[in-house]
Coordinates of C-alpha atoms in Angstrom, one line a residue:
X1 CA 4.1 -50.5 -7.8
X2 CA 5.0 -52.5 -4.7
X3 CA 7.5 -55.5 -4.6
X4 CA 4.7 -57.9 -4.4
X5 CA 2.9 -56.5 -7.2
X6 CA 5.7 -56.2 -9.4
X7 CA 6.7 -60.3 -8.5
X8 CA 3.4 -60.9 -9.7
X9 CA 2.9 -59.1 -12.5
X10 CA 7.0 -60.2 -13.7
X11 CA 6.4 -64.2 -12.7
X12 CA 2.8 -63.6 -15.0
X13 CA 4.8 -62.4 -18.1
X14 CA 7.4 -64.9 -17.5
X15 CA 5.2 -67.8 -17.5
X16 CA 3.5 -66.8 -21.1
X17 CA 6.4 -65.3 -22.7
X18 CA 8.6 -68.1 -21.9
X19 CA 6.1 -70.7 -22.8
X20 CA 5.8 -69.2 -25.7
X21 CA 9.5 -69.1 -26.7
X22 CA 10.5 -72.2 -25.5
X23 CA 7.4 -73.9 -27.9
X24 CA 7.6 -71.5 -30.9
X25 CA 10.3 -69.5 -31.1
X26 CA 13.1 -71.5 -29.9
X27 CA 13.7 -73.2 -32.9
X28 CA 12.9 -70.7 -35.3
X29 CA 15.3 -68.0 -33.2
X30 CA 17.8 -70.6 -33.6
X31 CA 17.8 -71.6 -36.8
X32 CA 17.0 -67.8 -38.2
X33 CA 19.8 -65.8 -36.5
X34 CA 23.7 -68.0 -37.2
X35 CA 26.2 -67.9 -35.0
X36 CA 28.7 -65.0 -36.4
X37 CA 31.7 -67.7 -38.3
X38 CA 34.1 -70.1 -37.5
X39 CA 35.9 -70.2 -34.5
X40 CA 39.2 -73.1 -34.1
X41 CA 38.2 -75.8 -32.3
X42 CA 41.2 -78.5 -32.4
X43 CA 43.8 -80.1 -35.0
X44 CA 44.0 -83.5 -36.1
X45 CA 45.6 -85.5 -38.0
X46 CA 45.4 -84.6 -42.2
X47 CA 43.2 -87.0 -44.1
X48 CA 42.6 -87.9 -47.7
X49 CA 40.4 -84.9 -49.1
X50 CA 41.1 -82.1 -46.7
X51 CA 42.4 -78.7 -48.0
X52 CA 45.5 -78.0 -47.9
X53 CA 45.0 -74.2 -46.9
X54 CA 43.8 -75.7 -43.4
X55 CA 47.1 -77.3 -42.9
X56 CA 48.9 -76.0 -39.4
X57 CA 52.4 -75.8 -40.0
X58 CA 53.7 -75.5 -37.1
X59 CA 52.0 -78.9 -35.4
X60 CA 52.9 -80.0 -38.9
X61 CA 56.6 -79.6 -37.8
X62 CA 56.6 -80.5 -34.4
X63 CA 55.0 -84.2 -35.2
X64 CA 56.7 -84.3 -38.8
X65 CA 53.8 -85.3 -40.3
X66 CA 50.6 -83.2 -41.7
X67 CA 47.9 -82.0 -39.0
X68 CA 45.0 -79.6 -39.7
X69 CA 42.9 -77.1 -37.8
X70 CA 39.4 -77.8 -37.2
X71 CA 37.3 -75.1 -36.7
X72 CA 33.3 -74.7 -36.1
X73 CA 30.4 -72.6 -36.1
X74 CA 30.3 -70.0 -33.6
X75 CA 27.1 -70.4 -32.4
X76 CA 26.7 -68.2 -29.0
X77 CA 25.2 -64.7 -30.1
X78 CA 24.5 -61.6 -28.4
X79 CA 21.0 -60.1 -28.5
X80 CA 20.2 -56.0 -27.5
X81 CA 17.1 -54.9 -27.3
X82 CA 16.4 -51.0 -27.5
X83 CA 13.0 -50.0 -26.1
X84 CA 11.3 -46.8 -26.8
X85 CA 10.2 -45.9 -23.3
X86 CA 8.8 -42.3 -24.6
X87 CA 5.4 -40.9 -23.8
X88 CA 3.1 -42.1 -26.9
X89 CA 4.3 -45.6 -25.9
X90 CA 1.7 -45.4 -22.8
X91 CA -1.0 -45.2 -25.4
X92 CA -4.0 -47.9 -26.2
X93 CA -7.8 -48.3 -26.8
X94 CA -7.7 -52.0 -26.5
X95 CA -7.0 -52.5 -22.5
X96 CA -3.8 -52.4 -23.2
X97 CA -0.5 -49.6 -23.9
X98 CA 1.5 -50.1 -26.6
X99 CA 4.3 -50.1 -23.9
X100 CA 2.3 -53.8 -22.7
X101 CA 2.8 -55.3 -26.1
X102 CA 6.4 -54.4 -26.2
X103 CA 7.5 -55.7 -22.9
X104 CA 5.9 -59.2 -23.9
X105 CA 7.8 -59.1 -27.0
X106 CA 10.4 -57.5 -25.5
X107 CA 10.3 -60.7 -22.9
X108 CA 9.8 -63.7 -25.6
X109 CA 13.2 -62.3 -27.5
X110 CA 15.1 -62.4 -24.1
X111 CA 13.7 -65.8 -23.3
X112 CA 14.5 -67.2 -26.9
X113 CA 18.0 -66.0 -26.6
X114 CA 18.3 -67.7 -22.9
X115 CA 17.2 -70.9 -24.3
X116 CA 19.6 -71.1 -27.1
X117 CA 22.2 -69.9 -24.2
X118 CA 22.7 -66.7 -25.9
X119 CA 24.0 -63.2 -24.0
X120 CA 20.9 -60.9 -24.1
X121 CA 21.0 -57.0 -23.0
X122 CA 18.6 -54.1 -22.5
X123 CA 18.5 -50.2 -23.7
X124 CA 15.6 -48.2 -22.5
X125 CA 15.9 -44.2 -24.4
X126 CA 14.0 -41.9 -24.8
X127 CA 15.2 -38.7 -26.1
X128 CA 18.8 -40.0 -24.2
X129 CA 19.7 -43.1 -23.1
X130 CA 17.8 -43.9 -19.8
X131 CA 19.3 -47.1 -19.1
X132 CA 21.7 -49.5 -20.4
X133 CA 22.1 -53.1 -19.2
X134 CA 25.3 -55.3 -20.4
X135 CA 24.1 -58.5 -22.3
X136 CA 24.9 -61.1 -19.9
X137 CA 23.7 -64.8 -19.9
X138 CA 21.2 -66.2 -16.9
X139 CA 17.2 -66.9 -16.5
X140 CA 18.0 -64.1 -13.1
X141 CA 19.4 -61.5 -15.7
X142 CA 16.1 -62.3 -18.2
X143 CA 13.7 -61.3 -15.2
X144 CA 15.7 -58.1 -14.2
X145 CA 15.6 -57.0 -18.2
X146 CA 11.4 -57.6 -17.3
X147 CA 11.2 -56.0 -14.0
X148 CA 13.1 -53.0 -16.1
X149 CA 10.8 -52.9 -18.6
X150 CA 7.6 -53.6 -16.1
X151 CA 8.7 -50.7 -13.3
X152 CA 11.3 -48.4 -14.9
X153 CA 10.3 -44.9 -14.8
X154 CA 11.7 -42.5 -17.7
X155 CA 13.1 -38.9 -17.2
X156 CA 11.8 -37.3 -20.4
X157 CA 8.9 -38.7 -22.4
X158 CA 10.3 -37.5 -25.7
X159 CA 12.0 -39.7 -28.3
X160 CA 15.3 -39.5 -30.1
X161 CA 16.4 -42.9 -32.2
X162 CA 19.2 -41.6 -33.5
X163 CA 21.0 -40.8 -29.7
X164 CA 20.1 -44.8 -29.1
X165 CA 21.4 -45.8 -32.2
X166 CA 25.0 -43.8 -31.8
X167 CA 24.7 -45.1 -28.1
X168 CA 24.7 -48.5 -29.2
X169 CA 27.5 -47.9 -31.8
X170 CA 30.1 -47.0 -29.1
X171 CA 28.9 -49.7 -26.2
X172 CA 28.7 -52.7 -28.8
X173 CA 31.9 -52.9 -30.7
X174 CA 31.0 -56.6 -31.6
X175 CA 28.1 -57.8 -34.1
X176 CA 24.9 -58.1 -32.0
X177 CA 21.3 -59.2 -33.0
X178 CA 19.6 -55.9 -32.2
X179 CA 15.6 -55.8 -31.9
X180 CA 14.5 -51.8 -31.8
X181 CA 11.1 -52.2 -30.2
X182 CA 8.6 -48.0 -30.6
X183 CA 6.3 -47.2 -32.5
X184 CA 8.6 -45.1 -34.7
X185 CA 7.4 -41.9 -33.8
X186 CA 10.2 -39.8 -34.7
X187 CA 12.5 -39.2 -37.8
X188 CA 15.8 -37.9 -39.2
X189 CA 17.8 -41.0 -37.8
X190 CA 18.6 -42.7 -41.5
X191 CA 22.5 -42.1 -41.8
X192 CA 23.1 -43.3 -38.2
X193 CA 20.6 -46.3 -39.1
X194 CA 22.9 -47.4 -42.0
X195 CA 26.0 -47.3 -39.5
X196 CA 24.2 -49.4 -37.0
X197 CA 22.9 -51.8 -39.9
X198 CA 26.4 -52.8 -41.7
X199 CA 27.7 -53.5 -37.6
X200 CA 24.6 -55.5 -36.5
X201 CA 22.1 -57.8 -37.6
X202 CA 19.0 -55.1 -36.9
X203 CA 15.4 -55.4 -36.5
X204 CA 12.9 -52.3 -36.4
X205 CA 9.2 -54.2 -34.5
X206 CA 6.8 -51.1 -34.7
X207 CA 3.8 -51.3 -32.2
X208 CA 0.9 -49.5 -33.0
X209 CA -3.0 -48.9 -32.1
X210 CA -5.3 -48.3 -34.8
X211 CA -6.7 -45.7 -33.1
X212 CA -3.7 -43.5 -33.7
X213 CA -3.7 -43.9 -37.5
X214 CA -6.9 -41.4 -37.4
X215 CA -8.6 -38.6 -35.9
X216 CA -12.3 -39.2 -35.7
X217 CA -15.1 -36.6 -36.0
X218 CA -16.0 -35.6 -31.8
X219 CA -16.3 -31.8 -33.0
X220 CA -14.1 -29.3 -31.2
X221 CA -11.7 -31.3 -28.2
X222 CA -8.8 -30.8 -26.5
X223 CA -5.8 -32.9 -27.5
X224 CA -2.7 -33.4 -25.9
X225 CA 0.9 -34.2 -27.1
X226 CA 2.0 -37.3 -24.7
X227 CA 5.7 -36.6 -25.6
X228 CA 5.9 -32.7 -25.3
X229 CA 3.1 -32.2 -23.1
X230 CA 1.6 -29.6 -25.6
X231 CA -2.7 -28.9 -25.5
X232 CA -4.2 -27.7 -28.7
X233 CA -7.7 -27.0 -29.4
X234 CA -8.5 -28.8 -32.6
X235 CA -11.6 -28.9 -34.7
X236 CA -12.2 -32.6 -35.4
X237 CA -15.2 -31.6 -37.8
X238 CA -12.6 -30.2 -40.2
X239 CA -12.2 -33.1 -43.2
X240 CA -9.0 -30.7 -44.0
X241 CA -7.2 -31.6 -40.4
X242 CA -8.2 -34.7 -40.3
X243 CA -6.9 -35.6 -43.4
X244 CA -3.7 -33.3 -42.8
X245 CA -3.4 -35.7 -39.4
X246 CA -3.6 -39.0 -41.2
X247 CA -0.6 -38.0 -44.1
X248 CA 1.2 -36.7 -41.5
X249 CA 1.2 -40.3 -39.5
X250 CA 1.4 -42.1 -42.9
X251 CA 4.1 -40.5 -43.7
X252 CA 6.1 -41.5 -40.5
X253 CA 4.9 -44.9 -41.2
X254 CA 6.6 -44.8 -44.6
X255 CA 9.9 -43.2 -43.5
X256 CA 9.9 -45.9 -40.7
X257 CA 9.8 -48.6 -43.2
X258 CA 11.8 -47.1 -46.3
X259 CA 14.5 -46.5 -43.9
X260 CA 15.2 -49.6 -42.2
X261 CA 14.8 -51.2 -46.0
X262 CA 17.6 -48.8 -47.2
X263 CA 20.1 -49.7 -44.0
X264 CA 19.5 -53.3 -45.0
X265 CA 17.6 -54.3 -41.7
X266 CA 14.5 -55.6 -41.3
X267 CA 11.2 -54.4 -40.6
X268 CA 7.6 -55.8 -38.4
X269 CA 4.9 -53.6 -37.5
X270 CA 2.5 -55.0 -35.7
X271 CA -0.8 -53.3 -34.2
X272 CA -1.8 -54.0 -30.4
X273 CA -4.8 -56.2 -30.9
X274 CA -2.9 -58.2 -33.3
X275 CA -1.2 -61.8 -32.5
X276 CA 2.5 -60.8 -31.9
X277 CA 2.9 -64.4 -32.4
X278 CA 1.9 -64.9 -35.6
X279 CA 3.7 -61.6 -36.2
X280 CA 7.2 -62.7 -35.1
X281 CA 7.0 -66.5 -36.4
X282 CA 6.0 -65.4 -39.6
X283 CA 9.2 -63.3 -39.8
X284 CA 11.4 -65.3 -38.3
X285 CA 10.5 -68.2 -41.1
X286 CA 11.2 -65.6 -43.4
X287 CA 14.3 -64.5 -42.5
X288 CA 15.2 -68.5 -42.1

């Protein structure tokens, strides 16, 4: 992709995404995600009705008279987003890859968190960590994150949650609001999930394309593993591998979402042809 291409193509994501966010999802961001407690703000003088515990002693003794701290909500947050960037993300039937629907996403999150002057930051992994960016504030740091997730090109196309998730663990000492955006193609990640969850305020958004859910009947093809590479002959006419196809993806489904549920963190999925907008409002008025 050349320079001018990319511009394009970012300034055309930034224009619907932020749209969207400012509109939509600035309010309900806001109002669904609370600053992390109470930070001191000044002291004044005691009044009538004030509690006592708040008293601070030693202004109390300086003026000789009683003077309390005042404190209030901490309201600047720090959003991560981790973005499967593995093979079966460039999948889709519906003009567009799964890895399409995630980068808009990917963009309205970072634009509602530079509208409520939030720090936002970017993760792209694989089966390792193939980029981290620091969460930093600025409408110039929101468009890198975008040209990231629009040009960046992966070393492996396999996919390991659990080496993001530990990742994140030792970069993000502090409680974040963390969006994992994949479509959860992968497993065995549950005990590093619950670490993860009591730390952060986490969010699992699985993309998928109903296409996926099912092998069809096309007779005898040649299918291909997008994350390993691997070609198999399989017999589509078969009602036994079909079926043996469809538990198997079920049954990632179900892990997907009975683990997040366990870790305490919340769960989306939401198919390619679907309104992502609909999607994330009606969660975030949940969670509100």
């Amino acid at each position: 992709m050349d320079t001018k291409e990319l511009l394009k193509k970012v300034r055309k994501i930034e224009i619907k995404t932020r749209r969207l966010s400012d509109h939509i999802f600035g309010g309900e961001y806001h109002s669904t995600f609370k600053g992390r407690g109470m930070t001191f703000s000044e002291v004044r003088q005691y009044q009538f009705g004030d509690d006592v515990r708040s008293i601070d002693w030693n202004v109390t003794a300086r003026y000789n008279e009683p003077y309390v701290k005042v404190f209030e909500e901490e309201r600047e947050l720090t959003m991560m987003l981790l973005v499967d960037v593995s093979g079966s993300e460039l999948f889709g039937t519906n003009n567009q890859f799964k890895k399409d629907i995630i980068t808009e996403i990917s963009a309205t999150l970072a634009f509602s968190a530079l509208q409520n002057n939030d720090k936002v930051g970017l993760m792209l992994f694989t089966d390792e960590v193939e980029l981290f960016i620091p969460p930093k504030k600025g409408k110039s740091h929101a468009l890198r994150i975008i040209r990231e997730l629009l040009e960046f090109s992966p070393k492996s196309k396999k996919t390991n949650l659990e080496a993001a998730l530990k990742f994140l663990t030792n970069v993000m000492k502090k409680k974040a609001i963390v969006f994992v955006l994949s479509d959860f193609i992968t497993d065995d990640y549950l005990q590093t999930l619950r670490i993860v969850g009591k730390r952060h305020d986490l969010t699992g958004i699985r993309i998928y394309d109903e296409k996926e859910t099912q092998i069809p009947n096309l007779g005898m093809v040649q299918l291909q593993d997008a994350e390993t590479g691997a070609v198999q002959l399989v017999n589509t006419q078969s009602k036994k591998v079909r079926l043996s196809y469809e538990k198997h993806y079920q049954e990632q489904v179900a892990y997907f979402q009975e683990t997040f549920t366990k870790a305490g963190c919340g769960v989306l999925s939401c198919r390619v042809d679907e309104s992502y907008v609909k999607k994330l409002l009606g969660y975030f008025k949940r969670r509100g």
